[in-house]
Amino acid sequence: MVKLRKYTTAAIIATFVFMLKKKTIMVAPLHWGLGHATRCIPIIRALLEKNFNVLLASDGAALLLLQKEFPELESIELPSYNITYPKKGTNFKWKIFLKLPQIKKTKNAEKTIVKQLVQSGKIQGIISDNRFGVRSKAIPSVFITHQLNVLTGSTTAITSKMHQKIIKKFDVCWVPDVDDVVMNLSGKLGHLTEAKLSIKHIGVLSRMKKKELPKSIDILVLLSGPEPQRTILEEKLKESLKYSEKKVLMVCGIVEEEQKWEDFENIKVVNFMKSDELEDTLNKTEIVISRSGYTTIMDLAMLEKKAFFIPTPGQYEQEYLAKRLKNLGIVPSCKQENFNMEKLDKVMIYKGLKTLSNQPVNFSELFSLFETE
């Protein structure tokens, strides 16, 4: 009896000491659609499995999504970049340039919050997915992006150099793609001819896993991205698909407190799905219609899906990715205003997205950065 009591006390003390040594990593995705947040989900899961604490940090729907995925984790709200799209895609680049003062102000506000967290000992590491001000010289700071080059038409050289200058301030940049200049998902976005940055291609990053499930959904529509373009595409696709004899499900990408289902003609509509439900739904789907956002491309590649892409008007990155995959004979696409049901007939003659590597992301190697004193 005495021995048991001594052992229990020692175990409690050991556990307490171990908990004190656990490091807290702040994971902070940009709120620009949901892609930055969703691709952080496998990173957060891995951090927890490797016995790190995690502090969630974002704003808007991105933060709400992470809070729903990880209700047990502490979270903080960061200032918003307030990124919106104009109704005319051709004005997008200039609208972003006009927002540069606001972006700089938000970045400085982020730096102030991070400084307070570091000085108070609240966090011992940072993983920032495209949040420019979420970094610190005092603790290891990681930047995640698939855009080492930022395409903006005639100003691409300038915007790419600006972005690379920001990346250089971080300890390392994780690029969610394979390190292969030919067979990859991001193309010239995520691969530099001359790398003067600390870059690590970590492999395809997805919260999804392929499952062999019976197909019960003919067409799944995945909507995402800032307004008003998200709503414009929703209305366009509802009109195009409402008389289809196919089984159609539309996930609107609107994260709210409660999940809501409704019927629109023959289309089943839901505001959002959490990861597990969406994973099952995608595995039960024949064809996916979506934006050509990079996180969506990674998820669909992991699940080896057939798809049709409609890039966000004026967003050079999505237009480039859609055109590249179309030219490679992988996924067909078209401009938003040109979509109709007949376009989907092309899907089956394209190869569809495939996994590029059987090697999972080596999180143990990546997280070693946070284990150093």
CSV table of C-alpha atoms in Angstrom, one decimal:
chain,number,residue,atom,x,y,z
A,1,MET,CA,0.0,0.0,0.0
A,2,VAL,CA,2.8,2.4,0.8
A,3,LYS,CA,4.6,1.6,-2.4
A,4,LEU,CA,1.5,2.3,-4.4
A,5,ARG,CA,1.1,5.7,-2.8
A,6,LYS,CA,4.7,6.6,-3.5
A,7,TYR,CA,4.5,5.5,-7.1
A,8,THR,CA,1.3,7.5,-7.6
A,9,THR,CA,2.8,10.7,-6.2
A,10,ALA,CA,5.9,10.3,-8.3
A,11,ALA,CA,3.8,9.8,-11.4
A,12,ILE,CA,1.8,12.9,-10.7
A,13,ILE,CA,5.0,15.0,-10.2
A,14,ALA,CA,6.5,13.5,-13.4
A,15,THR,CA,3.3,14.3,-15.4
A,16,PHE,CA,3.2,17.9,-14.0
A,17,VAL,CA,6.9,18.5,-15.0
A,18,PHE,CA,6.3,17.0,-18.4
A,19,MET,CA,3.3,19.3,-18.9
A,20,LEU,CA,5.4,22.3,-18.0
A,21,LYS,CA,7.9,21.4,-20.7
A,22,LYS,CA,5.2,21.1,-23.4
A,23,LYS,CA,5.6,23.9,-25.9
A,24,THR,CA,2.8,25.9,-27.3
A,25,ILE,CA,2.8,26.6,-31.0
A,26,MET,CA,0.5,29.3,-32.4
A,27,VAL,CA,-1.1,28.3,-35.7
A,28,ALA,CA,-2.4,31.3,-37.5
A,29,PRO,CA,-4.0,31.0,-41.0
A,30,LEU,CA,-5.1,33.9,-43.1
A,31,HIS,CA,-8.8,34.5,-43.4
A,32,TRP,CA,-9.1,34.7,-47.2
A,33,GLY,CA,-11.7,32.1,-48.0
A,34,LEU,CA,-11.3,28.8,-46.0
A,35,GLY,CA,-8.4,27.2,-47.7
A,36,HIS,CA,-5.6,28.6,-45.5
A,37,ALA,CA,-7.5,27.4,-42.4
A,38,THR,CA,-8.4,23.9,-43.7
A,39,ARG,CA,-4.9,23.1,-44.8
A,40,CYS,CA,-3.7,23.9,-41.3
A,41,ILE,CA,-5.9,21.2,-39.9
A,42,PRO,CA,-3.5,18.3,-40.6
A,43,ILE,CA,-0.7,20.4,-39.1
A,44,ILE,CA,-2.7,21.0,-35.9
A,45,ARG,CA,-3.6,17.3,-35.7
A,46,ALA,CA,0.1,16.4,-36.0
A,47,LEU,CA,1.2,18.9,-33.4
A,48,LEU,CA,-1.2,17.5,-30.9
A,49,GLU,CA,-0.1,13.9,-31.8
A,50,LYS,CA,3.5,15.0,-31.2
A,51,ASN,CA,2.5,16.4,-27.8
A,52,PHE,CA,2.6,20.1,-28.5
A,53,ASN,CA,0.0,22.5,-27.2
A,54,VAL,CA,-1.7,24.5,-29.9
A,55,LEU,CA,-3.0,28.1,-29.8
A,56,LEU,CA,-5.4,28.8,-32.7
A,57,ALA,CA,-5.2,32.3,-34.1
A,58,SER,CA,-7.2,33.8,-37.0
A,59,ASP,CA,-10.4,35.8,-37.6
A,60,GLY,CA,-13.8,35.5,-39.1
A,61,ALA,CA,-15.0,32.2,-40.6
A,62,ALA,CA,-11.5,30.8,-40.7
A,63,LEU,CA,-11.3,31.0,-36.9
A,64,LEU,CA,-14.8,29.7,-36.4
A,65,LEU,CA,-14.0,26.7,-38.6
A,66,LEU,CA,-10.9,25.9,-36.5
A,67,GLN,CA,-12.9,26.3,-33.3
A,68,LYS,CA,-15.4,23.8,-34.5
A,69,GLU,CA,-12.7,21.4,-35.6
A,70,PHE,CA,-10.8,21.7,-32.3
A,71,PRO,CA,-13.3,22.9,-29.6
A,72,GLU,CA,-10.9,21.8,-26.9
A,73,LEU,CA,-8.1,24.2,-28.0
A,74,GLU,CA,-7.6,27.8,-26.8
A,75,SER,CA,-8.0,30.4,-29.5
A,76,ILE,CA,-7.5,34.1,-30.0
A,77,GLU,CA,-8.9,36.5,-32.6
A,78,LEU,CA,-6.4,38.4,-34.8
A,79,PRO,CA,-7.2,41.6,-36.7
A,80,SER,CA,-8.8,41.1,-40.1
A,81,TYR,CA,-7.2,41.9,-43.5
A,82,ASN,CA,-10.7,42.4,-44.8
A,83,ILE,CA,-10.0,41.0,-48.2
A,84,THR,CA,-13.0,41.2,-50.6
A,85,TYR,CA,-13.3,40.8,-54.4
A,86,PRO,CA,-14.8,43.4,-56.7
A,87,LYS,CA,-17.7,42.3,-58.9
A,88,LYS,CA,-15.5,42.9,-61.9
A,89,GLY,CA,-12.5,40.5,-61.8
A,90,THR,CA,-10.4,42.9,-63.8
A,91,ASN,CA,-10.4,45.4,-60.9
A,92,PHE,CA,-9.1,42.9,-58.4
A,93,LYS,CA,-5.4,43.7,-58.6
A,94,TRP,CA,-5.9,47.4,-58.2
A,95,LYS,CA,-8.3,46.9,-55.3
A,96,ILE,CA,-5.6,44.9,-53.5
A,97,PHE,CA,-3.0,47.7,-54.2
A,98,LEU,CA,-5.4,50.3,-52.7
A,99,LYS,CA,-5.7,48.1,-49.6
A,100,LEU,CA,-1.9,48.0,-49.0
A,101,PRO,CA,-2.1,50.7,-46.2
A,102,GLN,CA,-4.8,48.6,-44.5
A,103,ILE,CA,-2.7,45.4,-44.9
A,104,LYS,CA,0.3,47.2,-43.4
A,105,LYS,CA,-1.8,48.4,-40.5
A,106,THR,CA,-3.1,44.9,-39.9
A,107,LYS,CA,0.4,43.4,-40.1
A,108,ASN,CA,1.6,45.9,-37.4
A,109,ALA,CA,-1.3,45.0,-35.2
A,110,GLU,CA,-0.4,41.3,-35.5
A,111,LYS,CA,3.2,42.0,-34.5
A,112,THR,CA,2.0,43.8,-31.4
A,113,ILE,CA,-0.2,40.8,-30.3
A,114,VAL,CA,2.6,38.3,-31.1
A,115,LYS,CA,5.1,40.4,-29.1
A,116,GLN,CA,2.8,40.3,-26.0
A,117,LEU,CA,2.3,36.5,-26.4
A,118,VAL,CA,6.0,35.9,-26.6
A,119,GLN,CA,7.0,38.1,-23.7
A,120,SER,CA,4.4,36.5,-21.5
A,121,GLY,CA,5.7,33.0,-22.3
A,122,LYS,CA,2.4,32.0,-23.8
A,123,ILE,CA,3.9,30.6,-27.1
A,124,GLN,CA,7.2,29.0,-28.0
A,125,GLY,CA,6.7,28.7,-31.7
A,126,ILE,CA,4.7,30.1,-34.7
A,127,ILE,CA,3.2,28.6,-37.8
A,128,SER,CA,1.8,31.4,-40.0
A,129,ASP,CA,-0.1,30.6,-43.1
A,130,ASN,CA,0.2,33.8,-45.1
A,131,ARG,CA,-0.2,36.2,-42.1
A,132,PHE,CA,2.6,38.6,-42.6
A,133,GLY,CA,2.9,40.0,-39.1
A,134,VAL,CA,2.7,36.8,-37.2
A,135,ARG,CA,6.3,36.2,-36.6
A,136,SER,CA,9.0,36.8,-33.9
A,137,LYS,CA,12.8,36.8,-33.8
A,138,ALA,CA,12.7,35.4,-30.3
A,139,ILE,CA,11.0,32.1,-31.2
A,140,PRO,CA,11.0,29.8,-34.3
A,141,SER,CA,8.6,31.2,-36.9
A,142,VAL,CA,7.4,29.3,-39.9
A,143,PHE,CA,5.7,30.8,-43.0
A,144,ILE,CA,3.4,28.6,-45.1
A,145,THR,CA,2.7,29.5,-48.7
A,146,HIS,CA,2.4,27.9,-52.1
A,147,GLN,CA,3.1,31.3,-53.8
A,148,LEU,CA,6.8,31.9,-53.8
A,149,ASN,CA,5.9,33.8,-57.0
A,150,VAL,CA,2.8,36.0,-56.8
A,151,LEU,CA,1.2,36.3,-60.2
A,152,THR,CA,-0.4,39.7,-60.9
A,153,GLY,CA,0.0,40.1,-64.7
A,154,SER,CA,2.4,42.9,-65.7
A,155,THR,CA,3.4,43.5,-62.0
A,156,THR,CA,4.3,39.9,-61.2
A,157,ALA,CA,8.0,40.6,-60.8
A,158,ILE,CA,7.2,43.4,-58.3
A,159,THR,CA,4.6,41.4,-56.2
A,160,SER,CA,6.8,38.3,-56.2
A,161,LYS,CA,9.8,40.2,-54.9
A,162,MET,CA,7.6,41.9,-52.2
A,163,HIS,CA,6.3,38.5,-51.1
A,164,GLN,CA,9.8,36.9,-51.0
A,165,LYS,CA,11.0,39.8,-48.9
A,166,ILE,CA,8.4,39.0,-46.3
A,167,ILE,CA,9.1,35.3,-46.5
A,168,LYS,CA,12.8,36.0,-45.8
A,169,LYS,CA,12.0,37.4,-42.4
A,170,PHE,CA,10.8,34.0,-41.2
A,171,ASP,CA,13.1,31.1,-40.1
A,172,VAL,CA,11.8,28.8,-42.8
A,173,CYS,CA,9.1,28.7,-45.5
A,174,TRP,CA,7.0,25.5,-45.8
A,175,VAL,CA,5.7,25.0,-49.4
A,176,PRO,CA,2.9,22.5,-49.5
A,177,ASP,CA,3.9,20.7,-52.6
A,178,VAL,CA,6.5,18.1,-53.8
A,179,ASP,CA,10.0,19.2,-54.7
A,180,ASP,CA,9.8,18.3,-58.4
A,181,VAL,CA,10.0,21.0,-61.0
A,182,VAL,CA,7.9,18.9,-63.5
A,183,MET,CA,5.4,16.7,-61.6
A,184,ASN,CA,3.9,19.0,-59.0
A,185,LEU,CA,0.6,20.8,-58.2
A,186,SER,CA,1.6,24.5,-57.9
A,187,GLY,CA,3.8,24.9,-61.0
A,188,LYS,CA,5.8,28.1,-61.1
A,189,LEU,CA,3.9,29.5,-58.1
A,190,GLY,CA,5.7,27.2,-55.7
A,191,HIS,CA,9.0,26.6,-57.4
A,192,LEU,CA,11.8,29.1,-57.9
A,193,THR,CA,14.6,28.8,-60.5
A,194,GLU,CA,17.0,30.5,-58.0
A,195,ALA,CA,16.1,30.0,-54.3
A,196,LYS,CA,17.7,32.5,-52.0
A,197,LEU,CA,15.2,31.7,-49.3
A,198,SER,CA,15.0,29.0,-46.6
A,199,ILE,CA,12.5,26.8,-48.4
A,200,LYS,CA,11.2,23.4,-47.5
A,201,HIS,CA,8.8,21.6,-49.9
A,202,ILE,CA,6.9,19.5,-47.4
A,203,GLY,CA,4.7,17.5,-49.8
A,204,VAL,CA,0.9,17.7,-50.5
A,205,LEU,CA,-0.9,18.9,-47.4
A,206,SER,CA,-4.5,17.7,-47.0
A,207,ARG,CA,-6.9,16.9,-44.2
A,208,MET,CA,-8.5,14.3,-46.5
A,209,LYS,CA,-8.0,10.6,-46.9
A,210,LYS,CA,-9.1,8.4,-49.8
A,211,LYS,CA,-11.8,5.8,-48.9
A,212,GLU,CA,-13.5,3.3,-51.1
A,213,LEU,CA,-17.2,4.2,-50.6
A,214,PRO,CA,-20.2,3.6,-52.9
A,215,LYS,CA,-20.9,6.6,-55.1
A,216,SER,CA,-24.2,8.3,-54.1
A,217,ILE,CA,-23.6,11.9,-55.3
A,218,ASP,CA,-23.2,12.7,-59.0
A,219,ILE,CA,-22.1,16.3,-58.7
A,220,LEU,CA,-20.7,18.0,-55.6
A,221,VAL,CA,-20.4,21.8,-55.7
A,222,LEU,CA,-17.8,23.2,-53.3
A,223,LEU,CA,-18.1,27.0,-52.9
A,224,SER,CA,-15.5,29.1,-51.1
A,225,GLY,CA,-13.7,32.4,-51.1
A,226,PRO,CA,-14.5,36.0,-50.3
A,227,GLU,CA,-17.7,37.8,-51.3
A,228,PRO,CA,-19.3,38.9,-53.5
A,229,GLN,CA,-17.8,36.3,-55.9
A,230,ARG,CA,-18.7,33.3,-53.7
A,231,THR,CA,-22.4,34.3,-53.9
A,232,ILE,CA,-22.2,35.2,-57.7
A,233,LEU,CA,-21.0,31.6,-58.4
A,234,GLU,CA,-23.6,30.1,-56.1
A,235,GLU,CA,-26.4,31.8,-58.0
A,236,LYS,CA,-24.9,30.9,-61.3
A,237,LEU,CA,-24.5,27.2,-60.5
A,238,LYS,CA,-28.0,27.0,-58.9
A,239,GLU,CA,-29.5,28.2,-62.2
A,240,SER,CA,-27.4,25.9,-64.3
A,241,LEU,CA,-27.9,22.8,-62.2
A,242,LYS,CA,-31.5,23.1,-60.9
A,243,TYR,CA,-33.1,21.1,-63.8
A,244,SER,CA,-30.4,18.4,-63.9
A,245,GLU,CA,-31.4,14.8,-63.4
A,246,LYS,CA,-28.2,14.2,-61.6
A,247,LYS,CA,-28.0,14.0,-57.8
A,248,VAL,CA,-26.5,17.4,-56.8
A,249,LEU,CA,-25.2,18.5,-53.5
A,250,MET,CA,-23.9,22.1,-52.9
A,251,VAL,CA,-21.7,23.0,-49.9
A,252,CYS,CA,-21.8,26.7,-49.7
A,253,GLY,CA,-18.7,27.3,-47.6
A,254,ILE,CA,-20.5,29.6,-45.1
A,255,VAL,CA,-19.3,28.6,-41.6
A,256,GLU,CA,-22.0,29.4,-39.1
A,257,GLU,CA,-22.9,28.3,-35.5
A,258,GLU,CA,-25.3,25.6,-36.8
A,259,GLN,CA,-25.4,23.4,-39.9
A,260,LYS,CA,-28.4,24.2,-42.1
A,261,TRP,CA,-29.8,22.0,-44.9
A,262,GLU,CA,-32.4,23.1,-47.5
A,263,ASP,CA,-33.6,22.1,-50.9
A,264,PHE,CA,-33.4,24.3,-54.0
A,265,GLU,CA,-35.3,22.6,-56.8
A,266,ASN,CA,-33.4,19.3,-57.2
A,267,ILE,CA,-30.3,20.5,-55.4
A,268,LYS,CA,-29.5,19.6,-51.7
A,269,VAL,CA,-27.8,22.7,-50.1
A,270,VAL,CA,-25.9,22.9,-46.9
A,271,ASN,CA,-24.0,25.9,-45.5
A,272,PHE,CA,-20.9,24.0,-44.4
A,273,MET,CA,-19.4,20.6,-43.4
A,274,LYS,CA,-16.8,19.7,-40.9
A,275,SER,CA,-13.8,17.8,-42.1
A,276,ASP,CA,-15.0,14.2,-41.3
A,277,GLU,CA,-18.4,14.7,-43.0
A,278,LEU,CA,-16.9,16.5,-46.0
A,279,GLU,CA,-14.3,13.7,-46.4
A,280,ASP,CA,-17.0,11.0,-46.6
A,281,THR,CA,-19.1,13.2,-48.9
A,282,LEU,CA,-16.2,13.7,-51.3
A,283,ASN,CA,-15.4,10.0,-51.3
A,284,LYS,CA,-19.0,9.3,-52.3
A,285,THR,CA,-18.9,11.8,-55.2
A,286,GLU,CA,-18.3,11.3,-58.9
A,287,ILE,CA,-17.6,14.9,-60.0
A,288,VAL,CA,-16.6,18.0,-58.1
A,289,ILE,CA,-17.3,21.5,-59.3
A,290,SER,CA,-15.2,24.1,-57.4
A,291,ARG,CA,-12.9,27.1,-57.6
A,292,SER,CA,-9.3,26.2,-58.5
A,293,GLY,CA,-8.0,27.2,-55.1
A,294,TYR,CA,-4.8,25.5,-54.2
A,295,THR,CA,-6.1,23.8,-51.0
A,296,THR,CA,-9.0,22.4,-52.9
A,297,ILE,CA,-6.6,21.1,-55.6
A,298,MET,CA,-4.5,19.3,-52.9
A,299,ASP,CA,-7.6,17.8,-51.3
A,300,LEU,CA,-9.0,16.5,-54.6
A,301,ALA,CA,-5.5,15.2,-55.6
A,302,MET,CA,-5.4,13.2,-52.3
A,303,LEU,CA,-8.8,11.7,-53.1
A,304,GLU,CA,-8.0,11.2,-56.8
A,305,LYS,CA,-11.1,13.0,-57.9
A,306,LYS,CA,-12.5,14.1,-61.3
A,307,ALA,CA,-13.3,17.8,-61.2
A,308,PHE,CA,-14.3,20.9,-63.1
A,309,PHE,CA,-12.8,24.2,-62.1
A,310,ILE,CA,-14.2,27.7,-62.3
A,311,PRO,CA,-11.4,30.1,-61.2
A,312,THR,CA,-12.4,33.3,-59.3
A,313,PRO,CA,-12.5,36.1,-61.9
A,314,GLY,CA,-9.4,38.3,-61.7
A,315,GLN,CA,-7.5,36.1,-59.3
A,316,TYR,CA,-4.3,35.3,-61.3
A,317,GLU,CA,-3.3,32.4,-59.1
A,318,GLN,CA,-6.5,30.5,-59.6
A,319,GLU,CA,-6.6,31.3,-63.3
A,320,TYR,CA,-3.0,30.1,-63.7
A,321,LEU,CA,-3.7,26.8,-61.8
A,322,ALA,CA,-6.9,26.1,-63.8
A,323,LYS,CA,-5.2,26.8,-67.1
A,324,ARG,CA,-2.1,24.7,-66.2
A,325,LEU,CA,-4.2,21.6,-65.2
A,326,LYS,CA,-6.4,22.0,-68.2
A,327,ASN,CA,-3.3,22.1,-70.6
A,328,LEU,CA,-1.9,19.0,-68.8
A,329,GLY,CA,-5.2,17.2,-69.6
A,330,ILE,CA,-5.9,16.7,-65.9
A,331,VAL,CA,-9.0,18.9,-65.1
A,332,PRO,CA,-11.2,21.0,-67.5
A,333,SER,CA,-12.2,24.5,-66.6
A,334,CYS,CA,-13.9,27.6,-68.0
A,335,LYS,CA,-14.6,31.3,-67.1
A,336,GLN,CA,-17.4,31.9,-64.6
A,337,GLU,CA,-19.7,33.6,-67.1
A,338,ASN,CA,-19.2,30.7,-69.7
A,339,PHE,CA,-20.3,27.8,-67.5
A,340,ASN,CA,-23.2,25.6,-68.5
A,341,MET,CA,-24.2,21.9,-67.9
A,342,GLU,CA,-22.7,20.8,-71.2
A,343,LYS,CA,-19.3,21.8,-70.0
A,344,LEU,CA,-19.3,18.9,-67.6
A,345,ASP,CA,-19.3,16.4,-70.4
A,346,LYS,CA,-15.6,17.1,-70.8
A,347,VAL,CA,-14.7,15.9,-67.3
A,348,MET,CA,-14.6,12.2,-68.1
A,349,ILE,CA,-12.1,12.7,-71.0
A,350,TYR,CA,-9.6,14.4,-68.6
A,351,LYS,CA,-7.3,12.3,-66.4
A,352,GLY,CA,-8.4,13.7,-63.1
A,353,LEU,CA,-6.3,14.6,-60.2
A,354,LYS,CA,-3.9,12.1,-58.7
A,355,THR,CA,-1.6,11.8,-55.7
A,356,LEU,CA,2.0,12.8,-56.5
A,357,SER,CA,3.7,10.9,-53.8
A,358,ASN,CA,3.1,7.9,-51.5
A,359,GLN,CA,5.3,9.6,-48.8
A,360,PRO,CA,3.3,11.3,-46.1
A,361,VAL,CA,4.4,14.7,-44.8
A,362,ASN,CA,7.3,14.2,-42.3
A,363,PHE,CA,5.9,16.2,-39.4
A,364,SER,CA,8.6,14.9,-37.0
A,365,GLU,CA,11.3,16.4,-39.2
A,366,LEU,CA,9.3,19.7,-39.6
A,367,PHE,CA,8.6,20.1,-35.9
A,368,SER,CA,12.2,19.5,-34.9
A,369,LEU,CA,12.6,23.3,-35.4
A,370,PHE,CA,10.4,23.8,-32.3
A,371,GLU,CA,12.2,21.2,-30.1
A,372,THR,CA,15.5,23.2,-29.9
A,373,GLU,CA,16.0,25.3,-26.9
